[in-house]
Short mmCIF file of C-alpha atoms in Angstrom, two decimals:
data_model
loop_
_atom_site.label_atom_id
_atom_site.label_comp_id
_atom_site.label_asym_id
_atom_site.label_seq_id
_atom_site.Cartn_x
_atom_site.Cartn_y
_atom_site.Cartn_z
CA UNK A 1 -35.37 104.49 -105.29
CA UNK A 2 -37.07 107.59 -103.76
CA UNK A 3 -34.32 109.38 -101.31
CA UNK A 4 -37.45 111.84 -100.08
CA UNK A 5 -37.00 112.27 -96.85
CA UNK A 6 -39.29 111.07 -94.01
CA UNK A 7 -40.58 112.74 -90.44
CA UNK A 8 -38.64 110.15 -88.27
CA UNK A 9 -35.46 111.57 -89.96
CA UNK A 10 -35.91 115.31 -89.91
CA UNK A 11 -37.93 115.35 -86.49
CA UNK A 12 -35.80 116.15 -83.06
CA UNK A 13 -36.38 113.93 -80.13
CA UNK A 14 -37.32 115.74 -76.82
CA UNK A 15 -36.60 113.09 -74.60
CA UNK A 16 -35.07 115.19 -72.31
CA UNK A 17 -34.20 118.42 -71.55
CA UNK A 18 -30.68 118.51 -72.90
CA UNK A 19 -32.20 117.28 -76.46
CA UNK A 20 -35.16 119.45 -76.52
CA UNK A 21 -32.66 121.96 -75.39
CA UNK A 22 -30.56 121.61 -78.59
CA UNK A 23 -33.62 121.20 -80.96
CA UNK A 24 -34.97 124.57 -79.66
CA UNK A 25 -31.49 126.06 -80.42
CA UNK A 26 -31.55 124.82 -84.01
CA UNK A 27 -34.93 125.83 -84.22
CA UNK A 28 -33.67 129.62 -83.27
CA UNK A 29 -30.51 129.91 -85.17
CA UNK A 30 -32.17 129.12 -88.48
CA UNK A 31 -33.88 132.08 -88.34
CA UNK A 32 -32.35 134.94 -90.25
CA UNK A 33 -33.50 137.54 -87.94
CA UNK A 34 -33.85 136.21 -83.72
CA UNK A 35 -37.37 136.15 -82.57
CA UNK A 36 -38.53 138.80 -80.17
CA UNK A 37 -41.64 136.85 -79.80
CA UNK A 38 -41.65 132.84 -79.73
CA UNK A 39 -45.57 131.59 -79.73
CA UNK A 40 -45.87 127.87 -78.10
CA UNK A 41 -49.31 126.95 -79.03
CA UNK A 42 -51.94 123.98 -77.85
CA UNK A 43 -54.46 122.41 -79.74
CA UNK A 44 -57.11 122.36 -76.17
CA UNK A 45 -56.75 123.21 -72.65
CA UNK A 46 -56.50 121.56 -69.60
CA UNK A 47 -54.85 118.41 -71.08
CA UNK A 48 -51.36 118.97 -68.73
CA UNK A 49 -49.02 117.46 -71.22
CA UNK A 50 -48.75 120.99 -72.95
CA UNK A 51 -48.46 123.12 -70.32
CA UNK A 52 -45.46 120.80 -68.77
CA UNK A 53 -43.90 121.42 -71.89
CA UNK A 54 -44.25 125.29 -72.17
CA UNK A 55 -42.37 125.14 -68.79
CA UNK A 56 -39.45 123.56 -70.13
CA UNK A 57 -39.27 125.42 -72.65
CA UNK A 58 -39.31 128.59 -70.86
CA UNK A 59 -36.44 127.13 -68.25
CA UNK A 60 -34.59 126.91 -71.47
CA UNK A 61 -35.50 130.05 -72.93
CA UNK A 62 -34.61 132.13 -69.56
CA UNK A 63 -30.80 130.68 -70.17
CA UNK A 64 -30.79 132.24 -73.49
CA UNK A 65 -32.00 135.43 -72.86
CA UNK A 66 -35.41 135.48 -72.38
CA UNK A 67 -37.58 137.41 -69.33
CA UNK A 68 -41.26 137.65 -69.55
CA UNK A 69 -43.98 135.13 -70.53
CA UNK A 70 -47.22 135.72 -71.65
CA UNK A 71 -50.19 133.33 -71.46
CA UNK A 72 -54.02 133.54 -72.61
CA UNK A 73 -55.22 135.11 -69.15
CA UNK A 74 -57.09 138.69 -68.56
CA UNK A 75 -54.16 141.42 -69.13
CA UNK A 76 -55.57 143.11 -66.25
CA UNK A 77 -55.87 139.75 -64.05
CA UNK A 78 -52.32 139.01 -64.27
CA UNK A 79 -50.50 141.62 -62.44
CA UNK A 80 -51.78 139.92 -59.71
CA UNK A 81 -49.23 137.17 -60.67
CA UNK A 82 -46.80 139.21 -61.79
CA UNK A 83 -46.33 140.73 -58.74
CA UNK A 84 -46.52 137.66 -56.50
CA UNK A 85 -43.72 136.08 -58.85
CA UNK A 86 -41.40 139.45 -58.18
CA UNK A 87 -41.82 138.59 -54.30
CA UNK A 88 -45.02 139.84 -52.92
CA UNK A 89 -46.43 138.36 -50.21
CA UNK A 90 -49.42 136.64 -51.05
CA UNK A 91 -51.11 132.82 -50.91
CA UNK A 92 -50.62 131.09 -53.89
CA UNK A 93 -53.87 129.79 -53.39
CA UNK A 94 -55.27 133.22 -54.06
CA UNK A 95 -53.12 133.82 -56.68
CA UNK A 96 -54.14 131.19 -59.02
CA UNK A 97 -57.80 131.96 -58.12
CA UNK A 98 -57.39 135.91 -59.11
CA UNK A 99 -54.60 136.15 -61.22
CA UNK A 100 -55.47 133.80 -63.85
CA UNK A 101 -58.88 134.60 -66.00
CA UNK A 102 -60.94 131.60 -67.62
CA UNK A 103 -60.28 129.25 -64.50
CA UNK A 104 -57.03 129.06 -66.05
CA UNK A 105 -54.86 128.77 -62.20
CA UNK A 106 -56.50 125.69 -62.13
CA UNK A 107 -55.12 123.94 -65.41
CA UNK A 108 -52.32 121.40 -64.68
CA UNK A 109 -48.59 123.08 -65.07
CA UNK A 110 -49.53 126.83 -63.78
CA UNK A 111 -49.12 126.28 -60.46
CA UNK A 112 -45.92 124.57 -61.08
CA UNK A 113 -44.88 127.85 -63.65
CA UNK A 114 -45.72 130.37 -60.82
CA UNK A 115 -43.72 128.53 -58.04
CA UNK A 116 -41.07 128.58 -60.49
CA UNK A 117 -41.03 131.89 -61.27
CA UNK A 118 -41.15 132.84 -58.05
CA UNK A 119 -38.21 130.99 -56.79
CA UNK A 120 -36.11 131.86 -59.95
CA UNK A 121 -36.54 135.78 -59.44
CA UNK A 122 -35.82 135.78 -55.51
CA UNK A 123 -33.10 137.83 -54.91
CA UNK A 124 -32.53 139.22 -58.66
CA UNK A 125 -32.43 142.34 -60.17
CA UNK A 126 -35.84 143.83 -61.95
CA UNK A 127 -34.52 143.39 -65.53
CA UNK A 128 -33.07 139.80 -64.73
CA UNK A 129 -36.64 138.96 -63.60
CA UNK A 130 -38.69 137.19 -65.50
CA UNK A 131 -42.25 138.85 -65.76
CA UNK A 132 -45.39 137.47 -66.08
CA UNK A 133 -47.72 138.63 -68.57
CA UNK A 134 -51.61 137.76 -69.89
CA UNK A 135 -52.71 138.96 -73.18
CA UNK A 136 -56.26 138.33 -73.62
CA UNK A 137 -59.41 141.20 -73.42
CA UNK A 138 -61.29 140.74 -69.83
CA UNK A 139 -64.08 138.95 -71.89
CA UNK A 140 -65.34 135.31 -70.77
CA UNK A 141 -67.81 132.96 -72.69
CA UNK A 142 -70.93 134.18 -71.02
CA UNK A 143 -69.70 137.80 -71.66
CA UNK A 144 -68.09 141.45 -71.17
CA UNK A 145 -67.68 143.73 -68.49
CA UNK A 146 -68.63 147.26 -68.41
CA UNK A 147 -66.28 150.10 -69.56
CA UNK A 148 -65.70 151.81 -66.81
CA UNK A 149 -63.22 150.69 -64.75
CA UNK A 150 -60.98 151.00 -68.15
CA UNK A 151 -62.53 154.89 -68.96
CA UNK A 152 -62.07 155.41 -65.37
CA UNK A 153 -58.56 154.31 -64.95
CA UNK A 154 -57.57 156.80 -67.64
CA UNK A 155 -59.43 159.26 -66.45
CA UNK A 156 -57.28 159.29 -62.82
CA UNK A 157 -54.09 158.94 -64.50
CA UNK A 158 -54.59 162.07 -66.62
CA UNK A 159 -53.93 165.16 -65.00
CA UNK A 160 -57.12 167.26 -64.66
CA UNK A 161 -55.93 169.72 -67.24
CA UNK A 162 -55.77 167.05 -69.68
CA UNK A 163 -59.32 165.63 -69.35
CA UNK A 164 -61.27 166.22 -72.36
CA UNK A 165 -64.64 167.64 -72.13
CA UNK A 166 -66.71 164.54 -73.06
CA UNK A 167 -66.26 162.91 -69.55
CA UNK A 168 -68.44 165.18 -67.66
CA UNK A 169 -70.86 163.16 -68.70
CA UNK A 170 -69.49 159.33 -67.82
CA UNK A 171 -71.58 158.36 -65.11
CA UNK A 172 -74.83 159.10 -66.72
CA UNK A 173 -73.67 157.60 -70.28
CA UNK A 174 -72.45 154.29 -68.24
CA UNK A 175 -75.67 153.74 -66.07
CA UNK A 176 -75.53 150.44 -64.38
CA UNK A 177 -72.92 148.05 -64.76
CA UNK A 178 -75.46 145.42 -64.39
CA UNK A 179 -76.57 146.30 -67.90
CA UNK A 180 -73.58 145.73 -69.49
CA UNK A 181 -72.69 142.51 -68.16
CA UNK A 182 -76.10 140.99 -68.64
CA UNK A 183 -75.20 137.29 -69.95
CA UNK A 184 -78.48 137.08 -72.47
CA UNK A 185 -76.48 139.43 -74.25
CA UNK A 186 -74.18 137.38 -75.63
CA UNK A 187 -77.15 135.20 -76.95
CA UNK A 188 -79.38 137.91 -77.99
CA UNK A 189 -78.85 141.27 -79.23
CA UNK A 190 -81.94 142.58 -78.64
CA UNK A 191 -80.54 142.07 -74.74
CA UNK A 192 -77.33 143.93 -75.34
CA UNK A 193 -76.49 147.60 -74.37
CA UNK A 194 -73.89 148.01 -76.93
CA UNK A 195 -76.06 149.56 -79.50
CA UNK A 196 -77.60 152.26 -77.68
CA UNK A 197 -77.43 156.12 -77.65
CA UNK A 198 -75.39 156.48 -74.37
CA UNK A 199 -72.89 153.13 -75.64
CA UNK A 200 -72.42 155.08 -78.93
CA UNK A 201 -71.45 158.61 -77.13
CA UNK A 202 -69.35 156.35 -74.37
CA UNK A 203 -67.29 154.95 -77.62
CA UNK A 204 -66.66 159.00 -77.87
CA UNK A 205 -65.80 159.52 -74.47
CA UNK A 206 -63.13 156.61 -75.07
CA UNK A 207 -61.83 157.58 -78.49
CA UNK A 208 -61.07 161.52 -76.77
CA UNK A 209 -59.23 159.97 -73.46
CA UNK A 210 -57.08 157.81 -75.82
CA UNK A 211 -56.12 160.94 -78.06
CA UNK A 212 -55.52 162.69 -74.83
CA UNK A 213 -53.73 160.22 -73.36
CA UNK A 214 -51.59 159.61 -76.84
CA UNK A 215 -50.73 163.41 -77.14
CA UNK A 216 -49.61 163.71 -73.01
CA UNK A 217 -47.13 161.12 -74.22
CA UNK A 218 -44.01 163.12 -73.91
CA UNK A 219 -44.60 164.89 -70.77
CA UNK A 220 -46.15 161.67 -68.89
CA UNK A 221 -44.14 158.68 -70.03
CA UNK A 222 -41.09 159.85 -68.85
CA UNK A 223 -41.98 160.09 -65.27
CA UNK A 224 -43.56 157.24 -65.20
CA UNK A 225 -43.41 154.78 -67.97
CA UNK A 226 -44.53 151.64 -65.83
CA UNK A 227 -47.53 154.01 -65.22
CA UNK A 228 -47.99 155.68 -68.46
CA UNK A 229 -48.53 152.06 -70.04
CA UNK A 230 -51.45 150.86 -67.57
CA UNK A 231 -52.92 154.08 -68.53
CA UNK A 232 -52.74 153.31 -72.39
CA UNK A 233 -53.45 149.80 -72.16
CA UNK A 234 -57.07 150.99 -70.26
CA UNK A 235 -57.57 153.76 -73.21
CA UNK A 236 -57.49 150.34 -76.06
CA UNK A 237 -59.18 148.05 -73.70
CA UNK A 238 -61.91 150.52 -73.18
CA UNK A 239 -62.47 150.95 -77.01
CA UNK A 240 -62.25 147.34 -77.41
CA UNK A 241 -64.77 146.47 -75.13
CA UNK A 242 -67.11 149.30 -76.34
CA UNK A 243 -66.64 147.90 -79.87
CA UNK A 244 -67.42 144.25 -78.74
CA UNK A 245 -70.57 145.18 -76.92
CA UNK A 246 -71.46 147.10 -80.62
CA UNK A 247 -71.27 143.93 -81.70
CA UNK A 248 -73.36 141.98 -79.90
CA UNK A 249 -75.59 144.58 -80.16
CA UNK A 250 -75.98 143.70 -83.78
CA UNK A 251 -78.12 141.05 -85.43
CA UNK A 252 -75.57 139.97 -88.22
CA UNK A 253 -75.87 136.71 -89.06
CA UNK A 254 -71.65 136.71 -88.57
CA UNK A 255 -72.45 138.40 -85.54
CA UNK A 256 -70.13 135.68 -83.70
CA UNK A 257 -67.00 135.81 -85.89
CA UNK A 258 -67.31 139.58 -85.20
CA UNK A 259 -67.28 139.33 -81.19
CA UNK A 260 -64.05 136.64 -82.13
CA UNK A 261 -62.03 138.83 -84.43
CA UNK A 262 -62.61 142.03 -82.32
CA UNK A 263 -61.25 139.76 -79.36
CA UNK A 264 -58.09 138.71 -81.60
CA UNK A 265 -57.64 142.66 -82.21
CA UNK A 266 -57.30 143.34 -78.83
CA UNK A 267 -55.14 140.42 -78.07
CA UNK A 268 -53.03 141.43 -80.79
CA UNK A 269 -52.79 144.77 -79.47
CA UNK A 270 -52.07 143.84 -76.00
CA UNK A 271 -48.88 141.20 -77.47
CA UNK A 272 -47.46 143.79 -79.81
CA UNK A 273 -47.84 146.87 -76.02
CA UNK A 274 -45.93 143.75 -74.01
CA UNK A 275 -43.12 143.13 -77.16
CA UNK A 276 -42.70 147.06 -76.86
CA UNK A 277 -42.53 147.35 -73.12
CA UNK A 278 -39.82 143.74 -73.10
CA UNK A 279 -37.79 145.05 -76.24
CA UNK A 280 -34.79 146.32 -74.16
CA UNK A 281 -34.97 143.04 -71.52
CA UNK A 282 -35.89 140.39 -73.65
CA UNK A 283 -37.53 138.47 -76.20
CA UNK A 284 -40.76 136.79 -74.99
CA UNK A 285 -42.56 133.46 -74.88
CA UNK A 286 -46.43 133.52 -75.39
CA UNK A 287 -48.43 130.52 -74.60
CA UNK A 288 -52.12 129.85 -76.16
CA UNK A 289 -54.24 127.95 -77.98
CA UNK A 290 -53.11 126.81 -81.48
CA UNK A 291 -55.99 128.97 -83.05
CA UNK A 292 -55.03 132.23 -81.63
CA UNK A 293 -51.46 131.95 -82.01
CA UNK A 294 -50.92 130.46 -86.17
CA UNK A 295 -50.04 133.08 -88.72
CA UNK A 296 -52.33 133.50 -91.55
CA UNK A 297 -52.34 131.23 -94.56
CA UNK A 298 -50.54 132.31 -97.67
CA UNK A 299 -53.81 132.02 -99.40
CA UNK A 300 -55.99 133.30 -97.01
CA UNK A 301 -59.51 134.80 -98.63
CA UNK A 302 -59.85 139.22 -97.69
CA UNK A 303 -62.79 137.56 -96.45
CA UNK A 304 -61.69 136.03 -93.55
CA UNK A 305 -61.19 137.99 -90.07
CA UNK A 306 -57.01 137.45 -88.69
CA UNK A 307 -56.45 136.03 -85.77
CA UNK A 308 -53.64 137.55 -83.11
CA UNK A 309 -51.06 135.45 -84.71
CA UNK A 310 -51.79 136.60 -88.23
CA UNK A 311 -51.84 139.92 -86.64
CA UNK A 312 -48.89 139.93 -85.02
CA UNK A 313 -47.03 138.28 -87.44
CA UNK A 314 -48.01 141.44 -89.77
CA UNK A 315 -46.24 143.53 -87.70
CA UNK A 316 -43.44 141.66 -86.56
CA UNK A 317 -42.24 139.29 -89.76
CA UNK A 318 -39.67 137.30 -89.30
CA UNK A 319 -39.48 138.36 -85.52
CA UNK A 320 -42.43 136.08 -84.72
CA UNK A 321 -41.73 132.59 -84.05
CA UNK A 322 -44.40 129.86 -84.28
CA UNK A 323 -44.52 126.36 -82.62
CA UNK A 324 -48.04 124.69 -83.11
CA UNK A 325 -48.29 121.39 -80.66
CA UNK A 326 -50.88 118.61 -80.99
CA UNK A 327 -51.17 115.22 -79.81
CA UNK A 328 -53.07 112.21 -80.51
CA UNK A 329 -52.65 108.86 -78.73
CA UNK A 330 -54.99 106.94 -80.76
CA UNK A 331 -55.01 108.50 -84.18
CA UNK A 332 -57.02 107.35 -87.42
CA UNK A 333 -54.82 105.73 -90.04
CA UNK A 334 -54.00 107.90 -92.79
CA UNK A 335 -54.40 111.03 -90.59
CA UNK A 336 -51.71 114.30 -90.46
CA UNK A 337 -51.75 112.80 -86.49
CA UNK A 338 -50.66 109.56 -87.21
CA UNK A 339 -48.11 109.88 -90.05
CA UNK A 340 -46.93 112.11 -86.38
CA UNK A 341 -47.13 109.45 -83.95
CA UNK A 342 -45.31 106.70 -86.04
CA UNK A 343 -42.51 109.71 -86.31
CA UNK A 344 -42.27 110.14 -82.64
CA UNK A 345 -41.12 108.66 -79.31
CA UNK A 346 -42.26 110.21 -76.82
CA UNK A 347 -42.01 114.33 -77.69
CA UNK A 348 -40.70 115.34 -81.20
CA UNK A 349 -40.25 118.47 -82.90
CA UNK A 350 -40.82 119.12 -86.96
CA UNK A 351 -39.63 122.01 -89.04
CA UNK A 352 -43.19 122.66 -90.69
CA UNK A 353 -41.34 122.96 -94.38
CA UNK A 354 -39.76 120.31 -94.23
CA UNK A 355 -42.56 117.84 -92.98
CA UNK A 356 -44.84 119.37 -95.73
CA UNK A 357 -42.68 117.89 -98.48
CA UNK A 358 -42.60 114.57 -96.41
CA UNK A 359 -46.16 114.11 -96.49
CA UNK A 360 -48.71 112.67 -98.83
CA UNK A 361 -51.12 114.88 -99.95
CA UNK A 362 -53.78 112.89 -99.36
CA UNK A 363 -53.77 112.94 -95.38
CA UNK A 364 -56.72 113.71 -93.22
CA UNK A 365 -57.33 114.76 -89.80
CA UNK A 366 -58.23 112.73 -86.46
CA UNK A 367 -60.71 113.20 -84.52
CA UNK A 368 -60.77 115.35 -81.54
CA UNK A 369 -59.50 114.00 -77.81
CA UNK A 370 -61.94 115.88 -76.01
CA UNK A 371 -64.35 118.82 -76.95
CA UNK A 372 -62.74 122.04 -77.88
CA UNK A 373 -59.49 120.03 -78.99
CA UNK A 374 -58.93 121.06 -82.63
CA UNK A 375 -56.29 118.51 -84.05
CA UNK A 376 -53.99 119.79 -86.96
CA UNK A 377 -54.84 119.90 -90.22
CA UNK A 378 -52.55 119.23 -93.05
CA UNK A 379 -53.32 123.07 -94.01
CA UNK A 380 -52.10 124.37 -90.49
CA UNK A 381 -48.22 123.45 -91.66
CA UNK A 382 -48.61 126.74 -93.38
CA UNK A 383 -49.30 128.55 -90.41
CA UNK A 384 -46.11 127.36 -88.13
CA UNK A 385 -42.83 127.43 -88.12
CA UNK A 386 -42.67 124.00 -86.43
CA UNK A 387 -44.95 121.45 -84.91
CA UNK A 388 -44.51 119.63 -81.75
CA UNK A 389 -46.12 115.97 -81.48
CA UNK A 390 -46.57 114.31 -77.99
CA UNK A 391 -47.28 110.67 -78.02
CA UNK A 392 -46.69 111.00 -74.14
CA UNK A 393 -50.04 111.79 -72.55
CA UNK A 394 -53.16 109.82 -72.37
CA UNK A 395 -54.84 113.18 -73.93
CA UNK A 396 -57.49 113.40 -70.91
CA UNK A 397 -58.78 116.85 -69.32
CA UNK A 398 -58.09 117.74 -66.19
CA UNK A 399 -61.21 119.55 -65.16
CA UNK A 400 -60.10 123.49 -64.45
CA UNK A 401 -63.46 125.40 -64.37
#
């Protein structure tokens, strides 16, 4: 008689928030070393089931300790939110529409996760706030912006003494902004500005305000940190974007895994600046999609571009936390997603070791709810920590753009 174990009987319920309470608990004290960054991924957007959950989470997570959250929304674009949710006056309304990139203040749960906020912070202290962060480069589908309001930012912020040489030049190197966020671009590089003359100098221009910036460190920060760190995170987004436009400048037939791996770098870079700035408040929840937030397979080819998670996870080990969700409400026999389902109530949570050595290696994977949905592979159980399975939704999109 086999005495294997099987996912009804190492899963954890979340029926309700005291038991999805304790099973995020157990989740964090079997780590040897405590997270500073938990990721809470989503196999699609718009489908509100996940972002419900990420806010019950994070009500938890505030009660142990935590006090910022991070979602996959412009890092720029989310001040906007950040300060409404520390008390500014402001419509909500207006908030979702500006503070959110992608058409993301739309998507079922946010507006519920701002009021929230909002109403949990009134009347406390800055570092018992909770802040609200976004992580992603100011890139959309159809595109990227211009440079300059990054180059330029830096540019104020450093003291005129400071300014290198190379920006005497910036207005003439950045011409129009109209050329730069021409959307044939991203379908044709011949279209793009990101391989010319003045784009190459520009990357320059960037590389010497960073150093510059970098170097001013000691006397600047100080004064100003809150200040200091806008600054720096203009001086990477301004090489990022100059490196993206390179890209789809170029006629490499991997010319699009190149624009999505130079994305992950600066989404990576812009987790690992908010992990820095949080270190002495709090650890941090991030909130994405699955495939931007899994570590990298043990067996990953040198081949393959990392994406923020793998990144991330480099640099922070055991400090980063992974939760993969997925759902599937009418999944294939002998799928990954319905060996899940049969497992699960309503909302249950899996220790990804553990449900690897209760599955058959012969499982597949179902097919997608809705376009864009990328349902869990058998594979991805490398790349979490855990996996959350929701039976409870009827896995439709709520339309957000």
């Amino acid at each position: 008689m086999s005495t294997a174990a099987s996912p009804r009987e190492i899963g954890r319920q979340l029926d309700d928030a005291t038991s999805l309470g304790r099973a995020v608990d157990e989740l964090l004290a079997s780590r040897t070393e405590p997270p500073t960054l938990l990721a809470l991924g989503e196999p699609t957007h718009g489908i509100e089931a996940f972002p419900l959950l990420r806010n019950e989470i994070l009500i938890h997570l505030v009660e142990r300790g935590y006090r910022s959250i991070v979602l996959e929304t412009d890092f720029f674009a989310a001040s906007v939110v950040d300060d409404y949710v520390a008390g500014a006056p402001a419509e909500i309304d207006t908030v979702l529409a500006t503070g959110f990139s992608h058409g993301f203040g739309a998507v079922p749960g946010n507006r519920e996760l701002v009021e929230w906020l909002r109403a949990h912070n009134a009347g406390r202290a800055p570092q018992d706030r909770v802040r609200f962060y976004g992580f992603d480069a100011p890139v959309e589908y159809s595109g990227a912006p211009s440079p300059r309001r990054s180059l330029s930012a830096v540019i104020d912020y450093l003291p005129a003494a400071l300014r290198p040489e190379s920006v005497r030049d910036l207005d003439t190197l950045l011409g129009e902004d109209a050329d730069w966020t021409n959307q044939a671009a991203m379908f044709d590089p011949a279209a793009s500005i990101g391989g010319s003359d003045h784009a190459r100098a520009l990357r320059v221009v960037a590389d010497d305000l960073a150093s510059a910036l970098r170097r001013a460190a000691p006397g600047l920060r100080p004064a100003d940190p809150s200040g200091y760190d806008h600054a720096l995170a203009h001086a990477r987004t301004a090489l990022g974007l100059l490196r993206y436009h390179a890209a789809m400048a170029s006629p490499a037939t991997d010319r699009i895994a190149t624009l999505l791996s130079l994305r992950a770098e600066m989404m990576a870079e812009n987790l690992l600046a908010i992990v820095s700035q949080e270190q002495r408040r709090g650890p941090s929840l991030v909130f994405a999609h699955n495939e931007h937030l899994q570590r990298a397979q043990s067996d990953a080819s040198s081949e393959n571009w990392g994406n923020a998670g793998a990144l991330v996870g480099l640099a922070l080990g055991e400090r980063y936390l992974v939760l993969a969700t997925d759902a599937s409400p009418d999944s294939d026999p002998g799928t990954l997603q319905r060996a899940l389902a049969e497992a699960t109530t309503r909302r249950t949570l899996f220790p990804a070791q553990a449900l690897r050595t209760t599955l058959p290696t012969t499982l597949g994977t179902s097919k997608p709810l809705v376009p864009g949905h990328i349902p869990l592979e058998p594979t991805d159980l490398e790349r979490a920590d855990a996996i959350i399975f929701i039976t409870d939704t009827d896995g439709k999109r709520h339309q957000y753009w």
